[in-house]
């Protein structure tokens, strides 16, 4: 039976656009649809408006998934260097900010324009404000009923992303579609998200709101040494966002607020050499003043170093080098950068992203249970998974 399109792609974000371009370049008739009037909004707001579009070190160890091997094939088939070549070809200037993170010198709009130009050149039919009412498996493909009419295709690609930032278009459509076709979904949860606290710790966070320090945050075997920010709701900053993707409810984090400094040994040595120095003054040489005062206050540690017992100094040092905190939760999808979990990779081919039990049905991008660390890894997954599906549809 002949279908109206070779490929229908639902979701015109990073992964959907990449897949559409590649399929179009292969001569496929592609219908790319999105329910929002404005597409690629996540690209627009990403990286503080400069889009951290990839990471030079995008390797499988920087991704979370129930199957950590799943992302290998796609990341190998379409690498950060491949995307960089594309960006260069379009004359988009970029720079490495830190840790292999590549950002546009100008604006993230340049990446959107690049993708839209390529999609147009590849003959992709892009339609916005298009709502899907129903998907049905038919002989040799799928039928998609929308508010813009009914179309059929041989290959159907679900690229509707995760649940973060609902106000710019996130829905659970991808997960519901997966379930409808019998695919398992790993419970989605907010990732790369600020953590919230209660009680006196929340009061301390509020009082310190806006203050940031370099910190080492540990949860189980995971350690991230980056900035930490106190907020009105709790803790944020890159180190907290990173650990949030691993954190499970009820778990404690161990935070070193002065990495590389053994605060106990430091204070003990000063107690011997400068016993009259006030403990507050000593700590403000290690930590920002507001934070130092807050910790001394919390530990009821006051007076000249010489007047403080070693036990008192040890407790103080522990509150700095091994600060143990129990988050009460996360800020949730309202502010999360990604969704951890998603379509179970065991149901998909790692080479093509096609559902093993449903020929012609593909899942790409964030809707799949593959979540990158902060720093360009998530877009690289969107490009790589979109690219391999685009070669297979
Ligand atoms: P999306 O880009 O989310 O695209 C999904 C598309 O599907 C959307 O256009 C949506 O409107 C559409 N859609 C949803 N439901 C339906 C439906 N029912 N019917 C039709 N269409 C639907 N990652 C990085 O690597 N670097 C960064 O700098 C970065 N910064 C970020 C900043 C913020 C604030 C956020 C929220 C995320 C950031 N990310 C970043 C993560 C990155 O944006 C996502 O991982 C990536 O966009 C996922 O691509 P995707 O195509 O799978 O999904």
XYZ file of C-alpha atoms and ligand atoms in Angstrom:
446
model
C 0.000 0.000 0.000
C 1.394 3.426 -0.849
C 1.666 5.898 2.032
C 1.312 9.667 1.842
C 4.740 10.109 3.452
C 7.762 7.867 3.826
C 8.414 9.289 7.271
C 6.344 11.192 9.829
C 8.335 12.699 12.690
C 6.425 13.927 15.748
C 8.372 16.621 17.638
C 10.432 19.299 15.879
C 13.089 19.759 18.558
C 16.786 18.961 18.288
C 16.429 15.229 17.580
C 13.385 15.530 15.306
C 14.992 18.208 13.127
C 18.220 16.217 12.780
C 16.326 13.069 11.831
C 14.160 14.977 9.329
C 17.210 16.522 7.634
C 18.989 13.181 7.262
C 15.896 11.365 6.013
C 15.118 14.212 3.597
C 18.672 14.162 2.253
C 18.159 10.473 1.478
C 15.200 11.357 -0.698
C 12.516 10.368 1.810
C 9.239 12.310 1.824
C 9.227 13.689 5.359
C 6.422 15.319 7.390
C 7.830 16.914 10.551
C 5.125 18.071 12.935
C 5.007 19.818 16.302
C 2.062 20.792 18.474
C 3.596 24.157 19.354
C 3.413 27.235 17.134
C 7.068 27.988 17.938
C 9.489 25.097 17.576
C 12.972 24.309 18.876
C 12.329 26.418 21.961
C 14.702 24.358 24.071
C 17.525 25.069 21.669
C 16.673 28.762 21.880
C 16.814 28.949 25.686
C 19.720 26.519 26.043
C 23.128 27.434 27.353
C 21.879 30.807 28.612
C 20.861 31.716 25.019
C 24.174 30.594 23.478
C 23.394 26.866 23.102
C 26.016 24.525 24.501
C 25.533 22.446 21.347
C 27.973 19.614 22.054
C 30.813 18.443 24.246
C 34.193 17.418 22.876
C 34.252 14.528 25.352
C 30.808 13.071 24.599
C 31.570 9.473 25.557
C 29.190 6.836 26.993
C 30.487 7.316 30.560
C 28.851 10.755 30.627
C 25.349 9.334 30.106
C 22.873 7.748 32.537
C 20.749 4.835 31.353
C 19.580 1.471 32.653
C 21.786 0.150 29.843
C 24.959 2.249 29.824
C 26.154 0.562 26.601
C 23.104 1.543 24.557
C 24.297 5.028 23.550
C 27.679 3.800 22.235
C 26.625 2.981 18.691
C 24.798 6.233 17.909
C 27.507 8.376 19.538
C 30.083 6.567 17.405
C 28.077 6.856 14.199
C 27.584 10.610 14.640
C 30.221 12.285 16.795
C 30.724 15.770 18.257
C 33.260 16.351 15.444
C 30.544 15.616 12.870
C 28.260 18.231 14.419
C 31.136 20.711 14.734
C 31.853 20.274 10.997
C 28.222 21.175 10.320
C 28.400 24.268 12.528
C 31.636 25.338 10.803
C 30.108 24.746 7.356
C 27.387 27.266 8.262
C 30.005 29.778 9.394
C 28.792 29.797 13.009
C 31.517 31.002 15.365
C 31.879 29.106 18.627
C 34.178 28.666 21.593
C 35.000 26.141 24.291
C 33.847 27.548 27.619
C 35.295 24.837 29.861
C 35.521 21.049 30.103
C 34.939 20.534 26.362
C 31.656 22.499 26.376
C 31.128 24.248 23.025
C 28.919 27.350 22.848
C 27.959 29.714 20.011
C 29.803 33.036 20.182
C 26.567 34.664 19.043
C 23.179 33.185 19.848
C 21.462 29.807 19.950
C 19.203 31.096 17.168
C 22.101 30.408 14.795
C 21.797 26.673 15.517
C 18.017 26.796 14.953
C 18.487 28.697 11.677
C 21.123 26.169 10.583
C 18.755 23.254 11.206
C 15.773 24.963 9.568
C 17.852 25.869 6.506
C 19.052 22.293 6.156
C 15.534 20.933 6.651
C 14.198 23.240 3.930
C 17.028 22.247 1.566
C 16.289 18.574 2.258
C 12.651 19.083 1.237
C 11.202 18.433 4.698
C 7.572 19.526 5.106
C 7.435 21.199 8.511
C 4.085 21.903 10.098
C 3.622 23.584 13.481
C 0.523 23.823 15.726
C -0.290 20.262 14.673
C -1.857 18.066 17.337
C -1.839 14.309 17.057
C -5.182 12.748 17.962
C -4.415 9.131 17.244
C -1.733 6.790 15.931
C -2.681 3.411 14.483
C -0.524 0.623 13.097
C -1.695 -0.264 9.564
C -0.404 -2.655 6.930
C 3.143 -1.574 6.039
C 3.220 1.435 8.331
C 1.291 3.847 10.530
C -1.668 6.177 10.273
C -1.473 9.498 12.119
C -4.660 11.493 12.721
C -4.091 15.183 13.498
C -5.975 18.465 13.558
C -4.399 19.069 10.110
C -5.797 15.867 8.673
C -4.911 12.224 8.429
C -1.648 10.966 6.948
C 0.068 7.614 6.578
C 3.740 6.681 6.584
C 6.097 3.733 6.445
C 8.272 5.003 9.306
C 7.023 6.895 12.338
C 9.548 8.679 14.537
C 8.686 9.854 18.056
C 10.898 12.814 19.006
C 8.725 14.537 21.587
C 11.441 14.901 24.238
C 11.077 14.692 28.017
C 8.872 16.401 30.588
C 11.006 19.380 31.543
C 9.684 22.934 31.082
C 6.041 22.144 30.182
C 5.314 25.783 29.371
C 7.429 25.538 26.196
C 5.817 22.368 24.940
C 6.906 19.310 26.947
C 4.324 16.513 27.126
C 4.223 12.840 28.065
C 3.179 11.958 24.506
C 6.303 9.892 23.800
C 5.940 7.740 26.901
C 2.215 7.163 26.279
C 2.894 6.213 22.659
C 5.618 3.781 23.749
C 3.236 2.133 26.220
C 0.473 1.978 23.624
C 2.769 -0.078 21.399
C 3.848 -2.334 24.274
C 7.245 -0.787 25.017
C 8.372 -0.485 28.620
C 9.062 3.006 30.019
C 11.611 3.547 32.795
C 9.955 5.829 35.353
C 10.754 9.417 34.309
C 12.089 11.861 36.903
C 13.522 15.363 36.803
C 17.289 15.596 36.196
C 19.835 18.434 36.100
C 17.569 20.200 38.552
C 18.073 22.302 41.727
C 17.553 20.445 45.017
C 15.209 21.651 47.743
C 15.577 21.496 51.519
C 13.421 22.011 54.580
C 13.729 23.129 58.206
C 16.718 25.060 59.481
C 18.833 24.145 56.469
C 16.322 25.882 54.189
C 16.511 28.969 56.404
C 20.307 28.930 56.088
C 20.081 28.517 52.293
C 17.661 31.451 52.097
C 19.974 33.616 54.167
C 22.888 32.720 51.867
C 20.838 32.980 48.655
C 22.890 34.150 45.671
C 26.217 33.058 47.159
C 28.300 30.567 45.175
C 31.429 28.556 45.960
C 33.493 25.896 44.240
C 32.499 22.629 45.896
C 32.864 18.879 45.587
C 29.504 17.132 45.823
C 29.357 13.398 46.413
C 26.479 10.908 46.223
C 27.520 7.259 46.416
C 30.283 6.782 43.843
C 29.427 9.955 41.910
C 31.494 13.068 42.567
C 31.192 16.438 40.832
C 33.607 19.277 41.533
C 32.054 22.476 40.169
C 30.198 25.551 41.360
C 27.513 25.339 44.078
C 24.885 28.048 44.506
C 22.679 28.771 47.536
C 19.098 29.634 46.544
C 15.792 30.580 48.191
C 14.673 26.971 47.849
C 17.915 25.129 48.582
C 20.990 24.389 46.486
C 21.767 24.727 42.791
C 24.790 25.385 40.551
C 26.508 22.920 38.202
C 27.733 20.483 40.890
C 24.221 20.161 42.355
C 22.521 19.910 38.944
C 24.920 17.117 37.990
C 24.406 15.127 41.191
C 20.618 15.632 41.020
C 20.419 13.248 38.057
C 21.801 10.483 40.289
C 20.192 11.454 43.611
C 17.363 9.229 44.868
C 14.752 10.337 47.393
C 15.901 9.893 50.980
C 19.610 9.848 50.067
C 22.252 12.112 51.650
C 24.823 14.205 49.802
C 28.294 14.848 51.171
C 29.544 18.292 50.226
C 33.106 19.576 50.552
C 32.836 23.374 50.632
C 36.609 23.836 50.633
C 37.972 21.158 48.276
C 41.707 20.636 48.607
C 41.895 22.203 52.087
C 42.003 19.998 55.202
C 40.164 22.478 57.412
C 40.876 20.579 60.648
C 44.642 20.450 60.091
C 44.581 24.044 58.938
C 42.732 25.291 62.061
C 44.852 23.148 64.385
C 48.039 24.566 62.967
C 46.685 28.132 63.309
C 45.508 27.386 66.855
C 49.163 26.653 67.661
C 50.750 29.508 65.710
C 48.063 32.236 66.161
C 45.902 31.206 69.159
C 44.417 34.722 69.508
C 42.972 34.782 65.994
C 39.169 34.606 66.028
C 37.791 31.465 64.373
C 35.494 33.600 62.150
C 38.476 35.478 60.738
C 40.343 32.269 60.100
C 37.449 30.777 58.144
C 36.870 33.874 56.050
C 40.325 33.214 54.595
C 38.979 29.882 53.299
C 35.313 30.617 52.577
C 33.193 33.633 51.592
C 32.492 35.653 54.751
C 28.717 35.086 54.854
C 29.174 31.336 54.532
C 31.970 31.217 57.130
C 29.818 33.103 59.641
C 26.800 30.910 58.932
C 28.809 27.720 59.555
C 30.370 29.054 62.780
C 26.920 30.077 63.946
C 25.415 26.687 63.073
C 28.239 24.894 64.892
C 28.058 27.292 67.870
C 31.757 27.919 67.302
C 32.891 31.309 68.548
C 35.986 32.908 70.061
C 39.763 32.782 69.574
C 41.178 29.580 68.063
C 43.164 28.934 71.258
C 39.947 28.720 73.271
C 38.396 26.024 71.102
C 38.880 22.329 71.800
C 40.219 20.043 69.061
C 36.844 18.286 69.115
C 35.067 21.565 68.423
C 37.458 22.297 65.544
C 36.955 18.775 64.187
C 33.168 19.286 64.167
C 33.596 22.633 62.452
C 35.918 21.099 59.851
C 33.424 18.297 59.206
C 30.694 20.868 58.567
C 32.930 22.286 55.829
C 34.790 19.306 54.327
C 32.081 16.688 54.847
C 28.844 18.632 55.066
C 26.088 16.016 55.022
C 22.706 17.168 53.720
C 19.395 15.444 53.006
C 17.467 17.101 50.173
C 13.695 16.970 50.620
C 13.163 16.920 46.864
C 13.889 18.717 43.602
C 12.388 21.794 41.977
C 10.782 19.366 39.517
C 10.077 19.675 35.799
C 9.402 23.412 36.067
C 13.153 24.080 36.150
C 14.754 20.710 35.295
C 16.973 20.709 32.208
C 16.268 17.073 31.417
C 14.175 14.019 32.208
C 16.018 10.952 33.486
C 14.412 7.644 32.433
C 12.139 7.194 29.433
C 11.605 4.583 26.738
C 13.422 1.434 27.843
C 16.443 0.952 25.592
C 15.995 -2.838 25.720
C 13.035 -2.342 23.381
C 15.114 -0.425 20.800
C 17.901 -1.163 18.335
C 20.990 0.779 19.421
C 22.066 0.993 15.746
C 18.897 2.639 14.434
C 16.564 3.486 17.385
C 13.826 1.331 15.818
C 11.512 -0.535 18.200
C 12.439 -4.214 17.946
C 8.829 -5.403 18.199
C 7.287 -2.660 16.031
C 8.970 -2.355 12.626
C 8.930 1.225 11.377
C 8.458 2.825 14.804
C 11.451 4.834 16.100
C 12.160 6.758 19.341
C 14.937 9.371 19.417
C 16.356 12.083 21.681
C 15.416 12.729 25.268
C 12.282 10.553 25.235
C 14.654 7.560 25.325
C 16.198 6.384 28.611
C 19.552 8.057 27.852
C 20.401 11.218 29.813
C 23.609 13.184 29.520
C 25.573 15.097 32.096
C 25.418 18.885 32.048
C 27.599 20.456 29.359
C 26.384 19.736 25.812
C 25.973 15.975 26.224
C 22.186 16.044 25.855
C 22.204 17.856 22.545
C 24.886 15.478 21.287
C 22.575 12.588 22.151
C 19.722 14.317 20.284
C 21.953 14.843 17.197
C 23.411 11.313 17.282
C 20.167 9.428 17.886
C 18.331 11.631 15.359
C 21.078 11.072 12.802
C 21.119 7.283 13.031
C 17.332 7.074 12.812
C 17.466 9.429 9.819
C 19.737 6.927 8.048
C 17.381 4.026 8.782
C 13.861 5.348 8.121
P 12.990 18.704 22.632
O 14.121 19.528 22.183
O 12.402 18.874 23.935
O 11.919 18.654 21.481
C 10.697 17.995 21.610
C 9.693 18.641 20.693
O 8.510 17.847 20.704
C 9.285 20.036 21.147
O 9.365 20.930 20.055
C 7.836 19.866 21.612
O 7.026 21.001 21.365
C 7.387 18.680 20.781
N 6.284 17.942 21.376
C 6.139 17.544 22.653
N 4.970 16.894 22.797
C 4.365 16.884 21.595
C 3.128 16.376 21.120
N 2.273 15.754 21.943
N 2.817 16.531 19.806
C 3.656 17.172 18.963
N 4.840 17.691 19.365
C 5.205 17.535 20.668
N 21.322 20.374 26.529
C 22.582 20.567 26.077
O 23.198 19.636 25.570
N 23.169 21.817 26.156
C 22.534 22.896 26.705
O 23.053 24.004 26.694
C 21.232 22.683 27.246
N 20.578 23.694 27.874
C 19.313 23.488 28.324
C 18.653 24.522 28.974
C 17.358 24.358 29.428
C 16.672 25.475 30.156
C 16.692 23.118 29.203
C 15.271 22.905 29.655
C 17.356 22.070 28.581
C 18.666 22.237 28.149
N 19.366 21.188 27.538
C 20.643 21.394 27.099
C 18.724 19.883 27.280
C 18.285 19.819 25.807
O 17.561 20.987 25.504
C 17.415 18.593 25.554
O 18.046 17.429 26.026
C 17.137 18.442 24.054
O 16.454 19.579 23.590
C 16.330 17.190 23.760
O 16.018 17.167 22.399
P 14.706 16.430 21.892
O 14.609 16.766 20.445
O 14.715 15.037 22.303
O 13.513 17.128 22.672
